Amino acid sequence: MTKLFVQPNRILSAVLHRLKYSTAPKTESTLRINGADFITDDYTNVTPKILSYLDRNLHLKKDNPLSILRQRIVNYFYSSFTYRGNPTFSVYDNLSPIVTTKQNYDDLLIPLDHPSRVKSDCYYINRRTLLRAHMTAHQSELLRSGLDNFLMIGPVFRRDEIDSTHFPIFHQVDAVRSQRREQLFPENEDLHIFEPTFDPTKPHAFTNSISDPTKQSCHTLEATKLMEHQLKEHLLGLIKTLFGDNIKYRWVEAYFPFTHPSYELEIFYNNNWLEVLGCGIVRNEILVNAGPNHTIAYAFGLGLERLAMALYKIPDIRLMWSTDSGFLTQFQNKELNAEIMYKPVSMYPQCTNDISFWLPEGLTIHTFMSNDFYDLVRDIGGDIIEQVKLKDKFVHPKSRKHSLCYSIVYRHLERTLTQAEVNQVHKEIEKAAISAFNVAIR
Ligand code: DAH
């Protein structure tokens, strides 16, 4: 999962670029998505290939590992939090992925100049509408509807590099759990959620600050600490339910615009620390703007692919999308909590071809957006693209022309590709790159 929420002051320069991906229409036209028409504009960069994945809903497909994992996570929340035998969490797993920029960013206090908003990271339908980049985009809307404990599950969309762990669509589970004073401190009337200087009935008279690393200025330390303790216990409980009690883990301080304090949980897997979720105490402004003004809440977001790949030992993220029976039958008719260890059906050989080009005047190796190139490669090559990596870049000492070289790794998951077949796709990619970016193949 790519990090969207790097701390703004750690970014030296959020490069805002004007480069347009060639499939973006030059004149105004409409895009029909799920039966609705959208007017395109200079922000449109969603590709037909990406739109073709919209109705796949892997997280709801029986026997797909992502769906199995979704059910296990939902069950954990259903059984851990009940009132008189009934679950207190509600589950939303079928929300439309088409959201407004207000939902994806503004409701979550993500400022206009935040790096996560740039066109190169997200699939925009137009300036005001995009394919959600995280499930958190639905948080305010659900809070506004009166919900206090809920899970939001579905696919999210991010433009990205290509390799065995990155795919432009992946699935997230996001959650909010809210508590009123009486729920958080049932036995002690002297303990409060809010500092005495903060009047919850007049929230706008107070400027909430996050300059103290331990808490938001409106919250008491005891409420923050208790919520944080619950948050960590609940999430650790979930991870141990999935991976067993012996899992090695660590909490890392993090930054998200919509929570404070914020943390990431990492598990030790395959000799590496693997970040599996982000979480924190919801910024009080978000709750107040959406309605609730007497509660404190925690929230978290986790990536299903990462967890499923670690849990079932699935080596390549593209396998999640496989309709091959050799893959799917390994997850079929299994007990929900059964230990499943994926066995590779067969490893077909890879085929690597390089593509080198001169950039046209006006573009440099610093301003050329690799993500635009990755999308083009994926659009032409489809699922046989295993990886695209930047191999070399240089500036010619005499002509001052800028050159880039990418290696494209091709591999079919279900059969051997012939060199001739790969060459043909590679040629198509060259042609498309010439017309999209005006480059000259070397
Ligand atoms: N939305 C974050 C992401 O996509 C993950 C996340 C972090 C969600 C913290 C949350 C949260 O709800 O509280 O990286």
Tab-separated table of C-alpha atoms and ligand atoms in Angstrom:
chain	number	residue	atom	x	y	z
A	1	MET	CA	0.000	0.000	0.000
A	2	THR	CA	1.449	3.356	-0.958
A	3	LYS	CA	1.647	5.960	1.716
A	4	LEU	CA	-0.683	8.827	0.963
A	5	PHE	CA	-0.335	10.639	4.218
A	6	VAL	CA	3.240	11.714	4.594
A	7	GLN	CA	3.677	14.595	6.996
A	8	PRO	CA	3.533	17.758	4.861
A	9	ASN	CA	6.581	19.414	6.379
A	10	ARG	CA	8.676	16.367	5.546
A	11	ILE	CA	7.959	16.857	1.879
A	12	LEU	CA	10.588	19.095	0.384
A	13	SER	CA	8.547	19.918	-2.627
A	14	ALA	CA	5.180	18.542	-3.553
A	15	VAL	CA	5.688	18.684	-7.278
A	16	LEU	CA	2.504	19.876	-8.884
A	17	HIS	CA	2.654	18.909	-12.476
A	18	ARG	CA	0.639	19.755	-15.446
A	19	LEU	CA	1.423	16.738	-17.540
A	20	LYS	CA	-1.728	15.233	-18.911
A	21	TYR	CA	-2.105	11.571	-19.590
A	22	SER	CA	-3.067	11.228	-23.198
A	23	THR	CA	-6.326	9.383	-22.629
A	24	ALA	CA	-7.599	12.481	-20.863
A	25	PRO	CA	-9.881	14.144	-23.378
A	26	LYS	CA	-8.630	17.421	-24.763
A	27	THR	CA	-12.147	18.811	-25.044
A	28	GLU	CA	-15.116	18.482	-22.748
A	29	SER	CA	-16.924	15.183	-22.990
A	30	THR	CA	-18.774	12.812	-20.704
A	31	LEU	CA	-17.784	9.535	-19.117
A	32	ARG	CA	-20.479	7.019	-18.287
A	33	ILE	CA	-19.696	5.102	-15.104
A	34	ASN	CA	-22.130	2.736	-13.399
A	35	GLY	CA	-25.035	4.334	-15.222
A	36	ALA	CA	-24.175	7.932	-14.362
A	37	ASP	CA	-22.642	10.571	-16.661
A	38	PHE	CA	-19.661	12.656	-15.561
A	39	ILE	CA	-18.321	15.679	-17.402
A	40	THR	CA	-14.593	15.275	-17.915
A	41	ASP	CA	-12.077	18.092	-17.570
A	42	ASP	CA	-8.354	18.745	-17.313
A	43	TYR	CA	-8.210	16.570	-14.164
A	44	THR	CA	-9.642	13.458	-15.771
A	45	ASN	CA	-7.048	10.695	-15.672
A	46	VAL	CA	-9.089	7.576	-14.911
A	47	THR	CA	-8.473	4.995	-17.623
A	48	PRO	CA	-10.885	2.514	-19.230
A	49	LYS	CA	-8.761	-0.299	-17.819
A	50	ILE	CA	-9.240	0.925	-14.246
A	51	LEU	CA	-12.968	1.452	-14.791
A	52	SER	CA	-13.234	-2.117	-16.027
A	53	TYR	CA	-12.357	-3.319	-12.520
A	54	LEU	CA	-15.187	-1.403	-10.836
A	55	ASP	CA	-17.683	-4.232	-10.793
A	56	ARG	CA	-15.289	-6.951	-9.663
A	57	ASN	CA	-15.835	-6.472	-5.881
A	58	LEU	CA	-13.309	-9.152	-4.897
A	59	HIS	CA	-14.002	-8.528	-1.214
A	60	LEU	CA	-17.519	-9.919	-1.685
A	61	LYS	CA	-16.677	-12.861	-3.954
A	62	LYS	CA	-17.124	-16.203	-2.302
A	63	ASP	CA	-13.820	-18.110	-2.036
A	64	ASN	CA	-11.657	-15.114	-2.821
A	65	PRO	CA	-9.019	-14.813	-0.067
A	66	LEU	CA	-9.889	-11.128	0.387
A	67	SER	CA	-13.490	-12.045	1.024
A	68	ILE	CA	-12.528	-14.758	3.504
A	69	LEU	CA	-10.368	-12.276	5.367
A	70	ARG	CA	-13.150	-9.665	5.311
A	71	GLN	CA	-15.501	-12.146	6.958
A	72	ARG	CA	-12.961	-13.025	9.626
A	73	ILE	CA	-12.406	-9.361	10.469
A	74	VAL	CA	-16.128	-8.619	10.558
A	75	ASN	CA	-16.685	-11.640	12.806
A	76	TYR	CA	-14.008	-10.400	15.191
A	77	PHE	CA	-15.814	-7.065	15.557
A	78	TYR	CA	-19.254	-8.667	15.700
A	79	SER	CA	-18.233	-11.000	18.493
A	80	SER	CA	-16.012	-8.606	20.462
A	81	PHE	CA	-18.509	-5.752	20.719
A	82	THR	CA	-22.053	-6.656	21.622
A	83	TYR	CA	-24.974	-5.209	23.492
A	84	ARG	CA	-27.439	-7.763	24.894
A	85	GLY	CA	-26.100	-10.334	22.490
A	86	ASN	CA	-26.285	-8.156	19.384
A	87	PRO	CA	-23.314	-6.677	17.530
A	88	THR	CA	-22.855	-2.931	18.020
A	89	PHE	CA	-20.761	-2.409	14.870
A	90	SER	CA	-22.562	-1.943	11.579
A	91	VAL	CA	-20.858	-2.982	8.363
A	92	TYR	CA	-20.862	-1.056	5.077
A	93	ASP	CA	-19.213	-3.101	2.348
A	94	ASN	CA	-20.983	-1.924	-0.756
A	95	LEU	CA	-20.539	1.868	-0.844
A	96	SER	CA	-19.988	3.395	-4.286
A	97	PRO	CA	-16.269	4.033	-4.907
A	98	ILE	CA	-17.072	7.265	-6.732
A	99	VAL	CA	-16.659	10.070	-4.208
A	100	THR	CA	-16.298	13.839	-4.195
A	101	THR	CA	-13.045	15.573	-3.338
A	102	LYS	CA	-14.927	16.895	-0.311
A	103	GLN	CA	-15.478	13.329	0.947
A	104	ASN	CA	-11.994	12.087	0.079
A	105	TYR	CA	-10.143	15.117	1.495
A	106	ASP	CA	-12.035	18.147	2.852
A	107	ASP	CA	-14.259	16.337	5.366
A	108	LEU	CA	-11.050	14.763	6.690
A	109	LEU	CA	-9.173	18.059	7.138
A	110	ILE	CA	-6.722	17.207	4.356
A	111	PRO	CA	-5.564	20.629	3.142
A	112	LEU	CA	-5.634	21.740	-0.480
A	113	ASP	CA	-1.875	21.632	-0.835
A	114	HIS	CA	-1.462	18.209	0.801
A	115	PRO	CA	0.667	15.883	-1.364
A	116	SER	CA	-1.980	13.133	-1.289
A	117	ARG	CA	-4.264	15.271	-3.457
A	118	VAL	CA	-2.028	15.476	-6.496
A	119	LYS	CA	-3.267	14.157	-9.760
A	120	SER	CA	-0.341	11.812	-10.097
A	121	ASP	CA	-1.468	9.725	-7.098
A	122	CYS	CA	-5.214	9.406	-7.651
A	123	TYR	CA	-7.695	8.514	-10.348
A	124	TYR	CA	-9.774	11.614	-10.970
A	125	ILE	CA	-13.019	11.492	-12.931
A	126	ASN	CA	-12.991	15.274	-12.971
A	127	ARG	CA	-11.892	18.114	-10.705
A	128	ARG	CA	-14.622	17.407	-8.162
A	129	THR	CA	-14.978	13.640	-8.394
A	130	LEU	CA	-12.568	10.742	-8.055
A	131	LEU	CA	-12.319	7.046	-7.290
A	132	ARG	CA	-11.791	6.992	-3.529
A	133	ALA	CA	-8.136	6.669	-2.527
A	134	HIS	CA	-9.042	5.350	0.936
A	135	MET	CA	-12.124	4.039	2.717
A	136	THR	CA	-11.820	6.900	5.211
A	137	ALA	CA	-13.603	8.958	2.513
A	138	HIS	CA	-16.914	7.641	3.910
A	139	GLN	CA	-16.222	8.396	7.561
A	140	SER	CA	-17.950	11.782	7.834
A	141	GLU	CA	-20.974	10.745	5.824
A	142	LEU	CA	-21.600	7.750	8.101
A	143	LEU	CA	-21.021	9.769	11.279
A	144	ARG	CA	-23.458	12.352	9.940
A	145	SER	CA	-26.055	9.638	9.445
A	146	GLY	CA	-25.945	9.003	13.198
A	147	LEU	CA	-23.706	5.929	13.332
A	148	ASP	CA	-21.143	5.650	16.115
A	149	ASN	CA	-19.494	2.236	15.583
A	150	PHE	CA	-19.016	1.070	12.018
A	151	LEU	CA	-16.789	-0.689	9.489
A	152	MET	CA	-16.365	0.479	5.888
A	153	ILE	CA	-14.991	-2.125	3.499
A	154	GLY	CA	-14.245	-1.928	-0.213
A	155	PRO	CA	-11.775	-1.328	-3.037
A	156	VAL	CA	-9.646	1.838	-3.142
A	157	PHE	CA	-7.733	3.267	-6.089
A	158	ARG	CA	-4.211	4.681	-6.255
A	159	ARG	CA	-1.895	5.285	-9.162
A	160	ASP	CA	1.288	3.509	-8.403
A	161	GLU	CA	4.434	1.739	-9.411
A	162	ILE	CA	4.049	-1.848	-10.577
A	163	ASP	CA	5.506	-4.850	-8.795
A	164	SER	CA	4.457	-8.041	-7.016
A	165	THR	CA	3.007	-6.128	-4.051
A	166	HIS	CA	1.448	-3.119	-5.806
A	167	PHE	CA	-1.677	-2.992	-7.892
A	168	PRO	CA	-3.633	0.230	-8.595
A	169	ILE	CA	-6.666	-1.201	-6.815
A	170	PHE	CA	-6.587	-2.764	-3.377
A	171	HIS	CA	-9.068	-3.284	-0.576
A	172	GLN	CA	-9.322	-1.634	2.808
A	173	VAL	CA	-11.233	-2.063	6.038
A	174	ASP	CA	-11.727	1.233	7.854
A	175	ALA	CA	-13.507	1.657	11.165
A	176	VAL	CA	-14.710	4.158	13.728
A	177	ARG	CA	-15.507	3.418	17.351
A	178	SER	CA	-17.002	6.249	19.435
A	179	GLN	CA	-17.486	6.534	23.180
A	180	ARG	CA	-19.474	8.941	25.345
A	181	ARG	CA	-18.192	9.917	28.783
A	182	GLU	CA	-20.462	7.428	30.515
A	183	GLN	CA	-19.208	4.597	28.328
A	184	LEU	CA	-15.545	5.459	28.678
A	185	PHE	CA	-15.600	6.105	32.421
A	186	PRO	CA	-18.698	4.245	33.673
A	187	GLU	CA	-17.528	4.173	37.277
A	188	ASN	CA	-16.027	7.577	37.785
A	189	GLU	CA	-17.975	10.783	37.332
A	190	ASP	CA	-14.890	12.871	37.993
A	191	LEU	CA	-13.199	11.775	34.797
A	192	HIS	CA	-14.005	13.628	31.574
A	193	ILE	CA	-13.424	13.436	27.847
A	194	PHE	CA	-12.886	17.169	27.413
A	195	GLU	CA	-10.634	19.691	29.136
A	196	PRO	CA	-12.557	22.257	31.222
A	197	THR	CA	-11.473	25.004	28.791
A	198	PHE	CA	-13.388	23.231	26.007
A	199	ASP	CA	-17.180	23.535	26.009
A	200	PRO	CA	-18.598	20.744	23.808
A	201	THR	CA	-21.807	22.702	23.270
A	202	LYS	CA	-19.784	25.574	21.752
A	203	PRO	CA	-17.044	23.639	19.916
A	204	HIS	CA	-16.369	26.406	17.426
A	205	ALA	CA	-15.371	28.808	20.206
A	206	PHE	CA	-12.246	26.677	20.754
A	207	THR	CA	-9.306	26.199	18.436
A	208	ASN	CA	-8.286	22.576	18.706
A	209	SER	CA	-4.545	22.159	18.505
A	210	ILE	CA	-2.342	19.119	17.878
A	211	SER	CA	0.946	20.702	18.900
A	212	ASP	CA	1.155	18.451	21.953
A	213	PRO	CA	2.297	15.047	20.615
A	214	THR	CA	0.356	13.137	23.301
A	215	LYS	CA	-3.157	14.500	22.678
A	216	GLN	CA	-5.470	17.021	21.049
A	217	SER	CA	-5.819	20.166	23.157
A	218	CYS	CA	-9.590	19.670	23.641
A	219	HIS	CA	-9.189	16.160	25.106
A	220	THR	CA	-8.106	15.199	28.610
A	221	LEU	CA	-5.013	13.064	28.936
A	222	GLU	CA	-6.942	10.287	30.692
A	223	ALA	CA	-9.556	10.022	27.948
A	224	THR	CA	-6.876	9.997	25.254
A	225	LYS	CA	-4.793	7.389	27.054
A	226	LEU	CA	-7.739	5.101	27.728
A	227	MET	CA	-8.984	5.313	24.127
A	228	GLU	CA	-5.482	4.705	22.862
A	229	HIS	CA	-5.158	1.689	25.127
A	230	GLN	CA	-8.461	0.256	23.863
A	231	LEU	CA	-7.536	0.972	20.267
A	232	LYS	CA	-4.245	-0.907	20.580
A	233	GLU	CA	-5.770	-3.803	22.518
A	234	HIS	CA	-8.586	-4.253	19.998
A	235	LEU	CA	-6.314	-4.139	16.976
A	236	LEU	CA	-3.748	-6.410	18.535
A	237	GLY	CA	-6.585	-8.807	19.394
A	238	LEU	CA	-7.560	-8.827	15.745
A	239	ILE	CA	-4.010	-9.448	14.519
A	240	LYS	CA	-3.523	-12.255	17.042
A	241	THR	CA	-6.832	-13.822	16.019
A	242	LEU	CA	-5.545	-13.902	12.456
A	243	PHE	CA	-1.839	-14.693	12.920
A	244	GLY	CA	-1.723	-16.374	16.317
A	245	ASP	CA	-0.446	-15.166	19.681
A	246	ASN	CA	3.217	-15.425	18.800
A	247	ILE	CA	3.195	-12.763	16.131
A	248	LYS	CA	5.992	-10.211	16.593
A	249	TYR	CA	4.718	-6.644	16.308
A	250	ARG	CA	5.539	-3.032	17.071
A	251	TRP	CA	3.671	0.290	17.220
A	252	VAL	CA	5.187	3.185	15.323
A	253	GLU	CA	4.179	6.829	15.731
A	254	ALA	CA	2.664	8.146	12.535
A	255	TYR	CA	0.957	11.117	10.977
A	256	PHE	CA	-2.529	11.266	9.461
A	257	PRO	CA	-4.360	14.558	8.937
A	258	PHE	CA	-7.556	13.097	10.401
A	259	THR	CA	-6.257	11.600	13.655
A	260	HIS	CA	-4.094	12.719	16.569
A	261	PRO	CA	-2.181	11.031	18.022
A	262	SER	CA	-1.672	8.512	15.197
A	263	TYR	CA	0.072	5.153	14.982
A	264	GLU	CA	0.934	2.388	12.576
A	265	LEU	CA	1.105	-1.264	13.485
A	266	GLU	CA	3.875	-3.318	11.951
A	267	ILE	CA	4.228	-7.084	12.098
A	268	PHE	CA	7.445	-9.019	11.603
A	269	TYR	CA	6.922	-11.143	8.564
A	270	ASN	CA	9.395	-12.777	6.136
A	271	ASN	CA	12.311	-11.131	7.932
A	272	ASN	CA	10.849	-7.687	7.385
A	273	TRP	CA	8.698	-5.239	9.301
A	274	LEU	CA	5.443	-5.003	7.372
A	275	GLU	CA	3.125	-2.068	8.015
A	276	VAL	CA	-0.413	-3.429	8.219
A	277	LEU	CA	-2.582	-0.603	9.487
A	278	GLY	CA	-2.874	3.071	10.391
A	279	CYS	CA	-4.941	4.350	13.293
A	280	GLY	CA	-5.454	7.080	15.838
A	281	ILE	CA	-7.822	9.252	17.827
A	282	VAL	CA	-10.226	11.017	15.457
A	283	ARG	CA	-9.703	14.782	15.274
A	284	ASN	CA	-12.513	16.369	17.244
A	285	GLU	CA	-13.244	18.861	14.443
A	286	ILE	CA	-14.289	15.943	12.220
A	287	LEU	CA	-16.767	14.629	14.775
A	288	VAL	CA	-18.167	18.096	15.457
A	289	ASN	CA	-18.529	18.941	11.755
A	290	ALA	CA	-20.347	15.662	11.168
A	291	GLY	CA	-22.632	16.058	14.193
A	292	PRO	CA	-21.483	14.234	17.332
A	293	ASN	CA	-20.064	16.662	19.892
A	294	HIS	CA	-19.991	14.655	23.111
A	295	THR	CA	-17.878	11.704	22.028
A	296	ILE	CA	-14.290	10.702	21.549
A	297	ALA	CA	-13.542	8.172	18.810
A	298	TYR	CA	-10.759	6.036	17.503
A	299	ALA	CA	-10.415	5.037	13.871
A	300	PHE	CA	-8.209	2.762	11.838
A	301	GLY	CA	-7.645	1.607	8.283
A	302	LEU	CA	-6.038	-1.634	7.167
A	303	GLY	CA	-5.118	-3.098	3.806
A	304	LEU	CA	-6.665	-6.484	3.048
A	305	GLU	CA	-4.183	-7.527	0.345
A	306	ARG	CA	-1.166	-7.140	2.606
A	307	LEU	CA	-2.740	-9.179	5.353
A	308	ALA	CA	-4.062	-11.840	2.989
A	309	MET	CA	-0.704	-12.188	1.236
A	310	ALA	CA	1.082	-12.651	4.568
A	311	LEU	CA	-1.576	-14.927	6.036
A	312	TYR	CA	-2.033	-17.269	3.083
A	313	LYS	CA	1.522	-16.883	1.669
A	314	ILE	CA	0.307	-15.489	-1.653
A	315	PRO	CA	3.426	-14.305	-3.492
A	316	ASP	CA	1.921	-11.913	-6.055
A	317	ILE	CA	-0.876	-9.357	-5.602
A	318	ARG	CA	-2.210	-10.008	-9.116
A	319	LEU	CA	-3.230	-13.495	-8.030
A	320	MET	CA	-6.098	-11.926	-6.045
A	321	TRP	CA	-7.672	-11.059	-9.392
A	322	SER	CA	-7.163	-14.505	-10.854
A	323	THR	CA	-10.196	-16.359	-12.089
A	324	ASP	CA	-8.057	-19.445	-12.623
A	325	SER	CA	-9.460	-22.495	-10.879
A	326	GLY	CA	-5.948	-23.528	-9.799
A	327	PHE	CA	-5.970	-20.478	-7.556
A	328	LEU	CA	-9.595	-20.246	-6.453
A	329	THR	CA	-10.066	-23.909	-5.540
A	330	GLN	CA	-7.376	-23.579	-2.893
A	331	PHE	CA	-9.740	-21.285	-0.964
A	332	GLN	CA	-12.962	-23.098	-1.755
A	333	ASN	CA	-15.216	-24.825	0.765
A	334	LYS	CA	-12.819	-24.198	3.581
A	335	GLU	CA	-13.787	-23.503	7.123
A	336	LEU	CA	-13.544	-19.755	7.648
A	337	ASN	CA	-10.650	-19.935	10.085
A	338	ALA	CA	-8.888	-22.831	8.389
A	339	GLU	CA	-5.153	-22.470	7.982
A	340	ILE	CA	-4.630	-22.129	4.258
A	341	MET	CA	-1.212	-22.084	2.667
A	342	TYR	CA	-1.252	-21.159	-0.982
A	343	LYS	CA	0.734	-23.502	-3.209
A	344	PRO	CA	1.948	-21.925	-6.453
A	345	VAL	CA	0.129	-23.557	-9.351
A	346	SER	CA	3.261	-23.228	-11.406
A	347	MET	CA	5.808	-20.496	-11.956
A	348	TYR	CA	5.911	-19.512	-15.603
A	349	PRO	CA	9.040	-17.745	-16.810
A	350	GLN	CA	9.404	-13.978	-16.877
A	351	CYS	CA	10.415	-12.014	-19.909
A	352	THR	CA	12.112	-8.621	-19.532
A	353	ASN	CA	12.254	-5.978	-22.272
A	354	ASP	CA	13.684	-2.492	-21.874
A	355	ILE	CA	12.275	0.689	-23.291
A	356	SER	CA	14.460	3.818	-23.594
A	357	PHE	CA	13.401	7.185	-24.878
A	358	TRP	CA	14.381	10.831	-25.218
A	359	LEU	CA	11.971	13.227	-23.590
A	360	PRO	CA	10.560	16.012	-25.733
A	361	GLU	CA	11.629	19.586	-25.158
A	362	GLY	CA	10.067	21.034	-22.012
A	363	LEU	CA	10.125	17.767	-20.079
A	364	THR	CA	12.987	16.669	-17.852
A	365	ILE	CA	13.841	13.502	-15.976
A	366	HIS	CA	12.521	15.356	-12.910
A	367	THR	CA	9.178	16.480	-14.318
A	368	PHE	CA	8.258	13.379	-16.309
A	369	MET	CA	5.686	11.538	-14.194
A	370	SER	CA	6.494	7.853	-13.969
A	371	ASN	CA	2.948	7.102	-12.802
A	372	ASP	CA	1.615	8.327	-16.145
A	373	PHE	CA	3.948	5.921	-17.873
A	374	TYR	CA	2.994	3.032	-15.545
A	375	ASP	CA	-0.685	3.558	-16.319
A	376	LEU	CA	0.002	3.525	-20.018
A	377	VAL	CA	2.014	0.303	-19.728
A	378	ARG	CA	-0.748	-1.331	-17.743
A	379	ASP	CA	-3.422	-0.112	-20.141
A	380	ILE	CA	-1.680	-1.694	-23.091
A	381	GLY	CA	-0.157	-4.755	-21.426
A	382	GLY	CA	-2.921	-5.613	-18.969
A	383	ASP	CA	-2.301	-8.263	-16.376
A	384	ILE	CA	0.808	-9.740	-17.992
A	385	ILE	CA	2.757	-6.733	-16.689
A	386	GLU	CA	4.502	-7.934	-13.562
A	387	GLN	CA	6.801	-5.014	-12.915
A	388	VAL	CA	7.995	-1.756	-14.428
A	389	LYS	CA	11.108	-0.212	-12.977
A	390	LEU	CA	13.152	2.816	-13.812
A	391	LYS	CA	16.505	1.415	-14.915
A	392	ASP	CA	18.457	4.444	-15.956
A	393	LYS	CA	18.184	8.184	-16.512
A	394	PHE	CA	20.702	10.602	-17.928
A	395	VAL	CA	21.180	13.944	-19.604
A	396	HIS	CA	23.193	13.955	-22.816
A	397	PRO	CA	26.277	16.138	-22.200
A	398	LYS	CA	26.150	17.814	-25.626
A	399	SER	CA	22.535	17.922	-26.758
A	400	ARG	CA	21.238	18.400	-23.152
A	401	LYS	CA	18.457	16.005	-24.072
A	402	HIS	CA	16.987	13.942	-21.209
A	403	SER	CA	16.684	10.182	-21.489
A	404	LEU	CA	14.863	7.538	-19.453
A	405	CYS	CA	15.048	3.767	-19.568
A	406	TYR	CA	12.471	1.474	-17.973
A	407	SER	CA	12.580	-2.305	-17.669
A	408	ILE	CA	9.243	-3.975	-18.215
A	409	VAL	CA	8.893	-7.457	-16.761
A	410	TYR	CA	6.236	-9.577	-18.442
A	411	ARG	CA	4.830	-12.750	-16.963
A	412	HIS	CA	1.579	-14.588	-17.451
A	413	LEU	CA	0.301	-16.222	-14.289
A	414	GLU	CA	-1.207	-19.182	-16.039
A	415	ARG	CA	0.988	-19.994	-19.044
A	416	THR	CA	4.351	-19.367	-20.704
A	417	LEU	CA	4.571	-16.238	-22.843
A	418	THR	CA	6.507	-16.448	-26.082
A	419	GLN	CA	9.149	-13.831	-26.872
A	420	ALA	CA	7.277	-12.948	-30.076
A	421	GLU	CA	4.096	-12.307	-28.142
A	422	VAL	CA	5.939	-10.108	-25.652
A	423	ASN	CA	7.700	-8.208	-28.431
A	424	GLN	CA	4.391	-7.383	-29.992
A	425	VAL	CA	2.963	-5.944	-26.773
A	426	HIS	CA	6.236	-4.108	-26.185
A	427	LYS	CA	6.002	-2.508	-29.636
A	428	GLU	CA	2.447	-1.377	-28.845
A	429	ILE	CA	3.706	0.214	-25.633
A	430	GLU	CA	6.423	2.055	-27.558
A	431	LYS	CA	3.896	3.344	-30.038
A	432	ALA	CA	1.517	4.463	-27.297
A	433	ALA	CA	4.352	6.204	-25.411
A	434	ILE	CA	5.307	8.123	-28.542
A	435	SER	CA	1.808	9.395	-29.091
A	436	ALA	CA	1.001	10.031	-25.411
A	437	PHE	CA	4.187	11.751	-24.315
A	438	ASN	CA	5.783	12.809	-27.575
A	439	VAL	CA	8.954	10.907	-26.700
A	440	ALA	CA	11.475	9.531	-29.197
A	441	ILE	CA	12.367	5.860	-28.767
A	442	ARG	CA	16.144	5.365	-28.737
B	1	DAH	N1	-6.757	6.173	5.318
B	1	DAH	C1	-5.438	5.765	5.700
B	1	DAH	C2	-4.686	5.256	4.472
B	1	DAH	O1	-5.300	4.948	3.493
B	1	DAH	C3	-5.479	4.668	6.748
B	1	DAH	C4	-6.075	5.146	8.028
B	1	DAH	C5	-5.268	5.676	8.992
B	1	DAH	C6	-7.443	5.117	8.233
B	1	DAH	C7	-5.793	6.156	10.186
B	1	DAH	C8	-7.998	5.588	9.423
B	1	DAH	C9	-7.153	6.104	10.378
B	1	DAH	O2	-9.318	5.577	9.661
B	1	DAH	O3	-7.691	6.556	11.524
B	1	DAH	O4	-3.486	5.180	4.509
